[in-house]
């Protein structure tokens, strides 16, 4: 007698096909790698010289999302491992139809002064795709809105899909920053540039018969030195390099080559005709802090207008001598976020807060930890890897 009353059960433990195994493995790897990249650590490469000599072009870094607390994705629907643009098609790598509000997981610490921080470019909300100018707004000031919008493809980007930038945090929320003769002061205290950063120096020598290998041995980029006359050069250097240079017998004098206060660069933050600032002389500027209330008038609004309107999402307009926020007359404003002042260590070759102002906390990506690879594309084949920089911590 056959007691089987149910049909034979299909084996569910049959082996998966090779294609299915590969698909599952790749999918799992992509999910895990994406979670690590979003919430723990991300690779970053230095594209410009704005942080020399702390960071060099071709340095590959690991950036920690854990230190300051990982930012929950604000644009959740995006192609894995692509930031804002697909590598081949040059199309958007995300869909901004779904936007989440800013939230951040608990971190190990707050941002500290002099931390090296990766963040989204504050003025990267609008971009001219065919132009490498970091700010669409600079293009508009130079050529006019109509010319720029007719000549280039203009797009907008959500906060977490704006260009990633790396700088040093010079000022914290609530700090007052200023700069005079190339020296930054925070809350009235001078903050000397560390030995890893550099400034331009005017170097006068006693003779025209110079062995430039001496300069090279001290770390100078000889090919970038500018010759003013037969015995005068302008060169970027750290304070440590300058101290060693002054000890050489053929050096006549060395001094900082900075702009006088009378020069107005014109294109610096906050683009206020009443503030004649340049890259070596600016401020004082108070950095907004969460809960700080500022009085609104003709003196403060040039500094804080963009933070109030763009970063904190308010409708701001002026009618006569009265400012209106969200259609209500306002004589003051209380900030909802913390802000920071970021600057490059290569002070005369850095587009930073001197140009676009404060960095809001919701733009912060993470803290630079260490260099895992350094590649010098201009070196000969056997010297392309900078071995002395591998696994070097960032300070």
Short mmCIF file of N, CA and C in Angstrom, two decimals, residues 227-334:
data_model
loop_
_atom_site.label_atom_id
_atom_site.label_comp_id
_atom_site.label_asym_id
_atom_site.label_seq_id
_atom_site.Cartn_x
_atom_site.Cartn_y
_atom_site.Cartn_z
N UNK A 227 60.66 84.82 -10.89
CA UNK A 227 61.80 85.74 -10.83
C UNK A 227 61.32 87.16 -11.09
N UNK A 228 61.50 88.03 -10.11
CA UNK A 228 61.08 89.42 -10.22
C UNK A 228 62.15 90.25 -10.92
N UNK A 229 63.39 90.09 -10.50
CA UNK A 229 64.54 90.71 -11.15
C UNK A 229 65.74 89.79 -10.96
N UNK A 230 66.93 90.30 -11.23
CA UNK A 230 68.12 89.45 -11.21
C UNK A 230 68.40 88.81 -9.85
N UNK A 231 67.98 89.47 -8.79
CA UNK A 231 68.30 88.96 -7.45
C UNK A 231 67.06 88.78 -6.55
N UNK A 232 65.87 88.80 -7.14
CA UNK A 232 64.65 88.70 -6.34
C UNK A 232 63.71 87.64 -6.90
N UNK A 233 63.19 86.80 -6.00
CA UNK A 233 62.29 85.72 -6.40
C UNK A 233 61.08 85.70 -5.47
N UNK A 234 59.96 85.21 -6.00
CA UNK A 234 58.77 84.94 -5.20
C UNK A 234 58.57 83.43 -5.21
N UNK A 235 58.45 82.85 -4.02
CA UNK A 235 58.31 81.39 -3.94
C UNK A 235 57.40 81.02 -2.78
N UNK A 236 56.64 79.94 -2.96
CA UNK A 236 55.82 79.40 -1.88
C UNK A 236 56.68 78.55 -0.96
N UNK A 237 56.45 78.71 0.34
CA UNK A 237 57.26 77.95 1.30
C UNK A 237 56.55 77.87 2.65
N UNK A 238 56.95 76.89 3.44
CA UNK A 238 56.49 76.82 4.82
C UNK A 238 57.40 77.66 5.69
N UNK A 239 56.94 77.97 6.90
CA UNK A 239 57.78 78.75 7.81
C UNK A 239 59.06 77.99 8.17
N UNK A 240 58.98 76.68 8.23
CA UNK A 240 60.14 75.85 8.54
C UNK A 240 61.18 75.95 7.42
N UNK A 241 60.72 75.90 6.17
CA UNK A 241 61.64 76.05 5.04
C UNK A 241 62.31 77.41 5.05
N UNK A 242 61.56 78.46 5.39
CA UNK A 242 62.10 79.82 5.41
C UNK A 242 63.15 79.96 6.51
N UNK A 243 62.92 79.36 7.66
CA UNK A 243 63.92 79.43 8.74
C UNK A 243 65.25 78.83 8.29
N UNK A 244 65.19 77.73 7.57
CA UNK A 244 66.42 77.09 7.08
C UNK A 244 67.06 77.93 5.97
N UNK A 245 66.21 78.55 5.14
CA UNK A 245 66.73 79.36 4.04
C UNK A 245 67.47 80.59 4.56
N UNK A 246 66.95 81.21 5.60
CA UNK A 246 67.57 82.42 6.15
C UNK A 246 68.98 82.17 6.67
N UNK A 247 69.28 80.94 7.02
CA UNK A 247 70.60 80.61 7.57
C UNK A 247 71.68 80.50 6.50
N UNK A 248 71.29 80.50 5.21
CA UNK A 248 72.25 80.37 4.12
C UNK A 248 72.94 81.71 3.86
N UNK A 249 74.23 81.67 3.56
CA UNK A 249 75.01 82.91 3.47
C UNK A 249 74.71 83.76 2.24
N UNK A 250 74.09 83.17 1.19
CA UNK A 250 73.82 83.96 -0.01
C UNK A 250 72.45 84.65 0.02
N UNK A 251 71.68 84.46 1.13
CA UNK A 251 70.36 85.08 1.26
C UNK A 251 70.50 86.47 1.87
N UNK A 252 69.98 87.48 1.18
CA UNK A 252 70.03 88.85 1.66
C UNK A 252 68.86 89.16 2.59
N UNK A 253 67.63 88.82 2.17
CA UNK A 253 66.44 89.06 2.99
C UNK A 253 65.30 88.18 2.53
N UNK A 254 64.37 87.91 3.45
CA UNK A 254 63.16 87.13 3.15
C UNK A 254 61.99 87.78 3.86
N UNK A 255 60.90 88.00 3.13
CA UNK A 255 59.71 88.60 3.74
C UNK A 255 58.47 88.03 3.07
N UNK A 256 57.36 88.06 3.80
CA UNK A 256 56.10 87.60 3.23
C UNK A 256 55.69 88.48 2.06
N UNK A 257 55.24 87.86 0.98
CA UNK A 257 54.77 88.60 -0.19
C UNK A 257 53.25 88.62 -0.16
N UNK A 258 52.70 89.53 0.62
CA UNK A 258 51.25 89.61 0.79
C UNK A 258 50.73 90.94 0.27
N UNK A 259 49.42 91.00 0.07
CA UNK A 259 48.79 92.21 -0.44
C UNK A 259 48.60 93.23 0.68
N UNK A 260 48.77 94.50 0.38
CA UNK A 260 48.46 95.54 1.39
C UNK A 260 46.95 95.66 1.58
N UNK A 261 46.55 96.23 2.71
CA UNK A 261 45.13 96.36 3.02
C UNK A 261 44.39 97.25 2.03
N UNK A 262 45.11 98.12 1.33
CA UNK A 262 44.46 99.06 0.41
C UNK A 262 43.93 98.41 -0.86
N UNK A 263 44.37 97.18 -1.14
CA UNK A 263 43.92 96.49 -2.36
C UNK A 263 42.60 95.77 -2.09
N UNK A 264 41.65 95.94 -2.98
CA UNK A 264 40.34 95.29 -2.88
C UNK A 264 40.25 94.22 -3.96
N UNK A 265 40.19 92.94 -3.55
CA UNK A 265 40.10 91.86 -4.52
C UNK A 265 38.75 91.85 -5.24
N UNK A 266 37.72 92.36 -4.59
CA UNK A 266 36.44 92.55 -5.27
C UNK A 266 35.54 91.34 -5.34
N UNK A 267 36.11 90.12 -5.45
CA UNK A 267 35.27 88.94 -5.61
C UNK A 267 35.26 88.05 -4.38
N UNK A 268 35.57 88.63 -3.22
CA UNK A 268 35.59 87.87 -1.99
C UNK A 268 34.26 87.98 -1.25
N UNK A 269 33.98 86.98 -0.41
CA UNK A 269 32.84 87.03 0.48
C UNK A 269 32.98 88.25 1.39
N UNK A 270 31.90 89.01 1.63
CA UNK A 270 30.51 88.76 1.22
C UNK A 270 30.08 89.58 0.01
N UNK A 271 31.02 89.98 -0.86
CA UNK A 271 30.69 90.78 -2.04
C UNK A 271 29.98 92.07 -1.67
N UNK A 272 30.49 92.70 -0.64
CA UNK A 272 29.91 93.94 -0.12
C UNK A 272 30.83 95.10 -0.50
N UNK A 273 30.35 96.07 -1.28
CA UNK A 273 31.21 97.19 -1.69
C UNK A 273 31.74 98.00 -0.52
N UNK A 274 31.12 97.88 0.64
CA UNK A 274 31.59 98.61 1.81
C UNK A 274 32.71 97.88 2.55
N UNK A 275 33.02 96.65 2.13
CA UNK A 275 34.10 95.88 2.75
C UNK A 275 35.19 95.67 1.71
N UNK A 276 36.27 96.42 1.83
CA UNK A 276 37.39 96.37 0.89
C UNK A 276 38.39 95.31 1.37
N UNK A 277 38.09 94.05 1.08
CA UNK A 277 38.90 92.94 1.58
C UNK A 277 39.70 92.29 0.46
N UNK A 278 40.79 91.62 0.86
CA UNK A 278 41.54 90.79 -0.08
C UNK A 278 41.96 89.50 0.61
N UNK A 279 42.66 88.62 -0.11
CA UNK A 279 42.97 87.28 0.41
C UNK A 279 43.89 87.31 1.62
N UNK A 280 44.57 88.43 1.86
CA UNK A 280 45.49 88.52 3.00
C UNK A 280 44.96 89.42 4.11
N UNK A 281 43.89 90.14 3.84
CA UNK A 281 43.33 91.07 4.83
C UNK A 281 41.80 91.04 4.73
N UNK A 282 41.16 90.51 5.76
CA UNK A 282 39.69 90.50 5.77
C UNK A 282 39.19 90.45 7.21
N UNK A 283 37.91 90.68 7.34
CA UNK A 283 37.25 90.55 8.65
C UNK A 283 37.35 91.81 9.49
N UNK A 284 36.87 91.69 10.73
CA UNK A 284 36.42 90.46 11.40
C UNK A 284 35.05 89.99 10.96
N UNK A 285 34.86 88.66 11.04
CA UNK A 285 33.59 88.02 10.69
C UNK A 285 33.21 87.07 11.83
N UNK A 286 31.98 87.18 12.31
CA UNK A 286 31.50 86.23 13.32
C UNK A 286 30.79 85.08 12.62
N UNK A 287 31.21 83.85 12.96
CA UNK A 287 30.64 82.64 12.35
C UNK A 287 29.35 82.29 13.08
N UNK A 288 28.24 82.10 12.36
CA UNK A 288 26.97 81.79 13.02
C UNK A 288 27.01 80.47 13.79
N UNK A 289 26.29 80.45 14.89
CA UNK A 289 26.15 79.24 15.70
C UNK A 289 24.68 78.97 15.95
N UNK A 290 24.32 77.72 16.10
CA UNK A 290 22.93 77.36 16.39
C UNK A 290 22.47 78.10 17.65
N UNK A 291 21.36 78.82 17.53
CA UNK A 291 20.82 79.55 18.67
C UNK A 291 21.31 80.98 18.79
N UNK A 292 22.30 81.37 17.95
CA UNK A 292 22.79 82.75 18.01
C UNK A 292 21.83 83.66 17.25
N UNK A 293 21.51 84.81 17.83
CA UNK A 293 20.60 85.77 17.22
C UNK A 293 21.38 86.98 16.74
N UNK A 294 21.22 87.31 15.45
CA UNK A 294 21.92 88.45 14.87
C UNK A 294 20.91 89.55 14.53
N UNK A 295 21.30 90.76 14.75
CA UNK A 295 20.48 91.90 14.37
C UNK A 295 20.57 92.08 12.86
N UNK A 296 19.45 92.32 12.22
CA UNK A 296 19.42 92.47 10.76
C UNK A 296 19.47 93.94 10.38
N UNK A 297 20.53 94.31 9.69
CA UNK A 297 20.67 95.69 9.20
C UNK A 297 21.60 95.67 8.00
N UNK A 298 21.91 96.86 7.50
CA UNK A 298 22.73 96.97 6.28
C UNK A 298 24.15 96.46 6.48
N UNK A 299 24.61 96.37 7.73
CA UNK A 299 25.95 95.89 8.01
C UNK A 299 26.02 94.36 8.09
N UNK A 300 25.00 93.74 8.67
CA UNK A 300 25.03 92.29 8.88
C UNK A 300 24.46 91.49 7.71
N UNK A 301 23.49 92.03 7.00
CA UNK A 301 22.82 91.26 5.96
C UNK A 301 23.74 90.80 4.82
N UNK A 302 24.73 91.60 4.39
CA UNK A 302 25.64 91.06 3.37
C UNK A 302 26.37 89.80 3.85
N UNK A 303 26.64 89.71 5.15
CA UNK A 303 27.36 88.55 5.70
C UNK A 303 26.46 87.33 5.85
N UNK A 304 25.20 87.53 6.24
CA UNK A 304 24.37 86.42 6.65
C UNK A 304 23.17 86.15 5.75
N UNK A 305 23.01 86.94 4.69
CA UNK A 305 21.85 86.79 3.81
C UNK A 305 21.76 85.38 3.22
N UNK A 306 22.87 84.88 2.67
CA UNK A 306 22.84 83.56 2.02
C UNK A 306 22.58 82.45 3.04
N UNK A 307 23.16 82.56 4.23
CA UNK A 307 22.94 81.55 5.26
C UNK A 307 21.46 81.51 5.65
N UNK A 308 20.87 82.67 5.83
CA UNK A 308 19.46 82.73 6.25
C UNK A 308 18.55 82.24 5.13
N UNK A 309 18.82 82.67 3.91
CA UNK A 309 17.92 82.36 2.79
C UNK A 309 18.18 80.98 2.20
N UNK A 310 19.42 80.70 1.79
CA UNK A 310 19.71 79.48 1.04
C UNK A 310 19.95 78.28 1.95
N UNK A 311 20.80 78.44 2.96
CA UNK A 311 21.16 77.29 3.79
C UNK A 311 20.07 76.93 4.79
N UNK A 312 19.33 77.93 5.27
CA UNK A 312 18.30 77.63 6.27
C UNK A 312 16.89 77.69 5.69
N UNK A 313 16.78 77.95 4.38
CA UNK A 313 15.51 77.77 3.67
C UNK A 313 14.42 78.77 3.96
N UNK A 314 14.79 80.03 4.16
CA UNK A 314 13.79 81.06 4.42
C UNK A 314 13.58 81.96 3.20
N UNK A 315 12.41 82.51 3.09
CA UNK A 315 12.15 83.55 2.10
C UNK A 315 12.60 84.87 2.70
N UNK A 316 13.55 85.54 2.02
CA UNK A 316 14.12 86.78 2.55
C UNK A 316 14.00 87.86 1.49
N UNK A 317 13.46 88.99 1.85
CA UNK A 317 13.38 90.12 0.93
C UNK A 317 13.40 91.43 1.72
N UNK A 318 13.79 92.47 1.00
CA UNK A 318 13.85 93.81 1.62
C UNK A 318 12.84 94.72 0.95
N UNK A 319 12.06 95.41 1.78
CA UNK A 319 11.09 96.41 1.30
C UNK A 319 11.41 97.71 2.00
N UNK A 320 11.95 98.62 1.22
CA UNK A 320 12.39 99.88 1.83
C UNK A 320 13.56 99.61 2.74
N UNK A 321 13.47 100.02 3.98
CA UNK A 321 14.52 99.77 4.97
C UNK A 321 14.20 98.59 5.88
N UNK A 322 13.13 97.86 5.55
CA UNK A 322 12.70 96.76 6.41
C UNK A 322 12.97 95.42 5.75
N UNK A 323 13.52 94.48 6.52
CA UNK A 323 13.74 93.12 6.04
C UNK A 323 12.54 92.25 6.43
N UNK A 324 12.15 91.38 5.50
CA UNK A 324 11.05 90.44 5.73
C UNK A 324 11.58 89.02 5.61
N UNK A 325 11.27 88.19 6.60
CA UNK A 325 11.61 86.77 6.57
C UNK A 325 10.32 85.98 6.61
N UNK A 326 10.09 85.21 5.55
CA UNK A 326 8.84 84.45 5.40
C UNK A 326 7.63 85.37 5.52
N UNK A 327 7.75 86.52 4.84
CA UNK A 327 6.67 87.52 4.74
C UNK A 327 6.36 88.24 6.05
N UNK A 328 7.20 88.07 7.04
CA UNK A 328 7.01 88.76 8.31
C UNK A 328 8.16 89.74 8.55
N UNK A 329 7.87 91.00 8.94
CA UNK A 329 8.96 91.94 9.21
C UNK A 329 9.87 91.40 10.31
N UNK A 330 11.18 91.54 10.12
CA UNK A 330 12.14 90.97 11.07
C UNK A 330 13.27 91.95 11.32
N UNK A 331 13.61 92.12 12.57
CA UNK A 331 14.75 92.95 12.95
C UNK A 331 15.92 92.08 13.45
N UNK A 332 15.67 90.77 13.58
CA UNK A 332 16.72 89.85 14.02
C UNK A 332 16.42 88.46 13.49
N UNK A 333 17.43 87.59 13.57
CA UNK A 333 17.25 86.20 13.12
C UNK A 333 18.07 85.29 14.02
N UNK A 334 17.49 84.14 14.41
CA UNK A 334 18.18 83.14 15.22
C UNK A 334 18.50 81.94 14.36
#
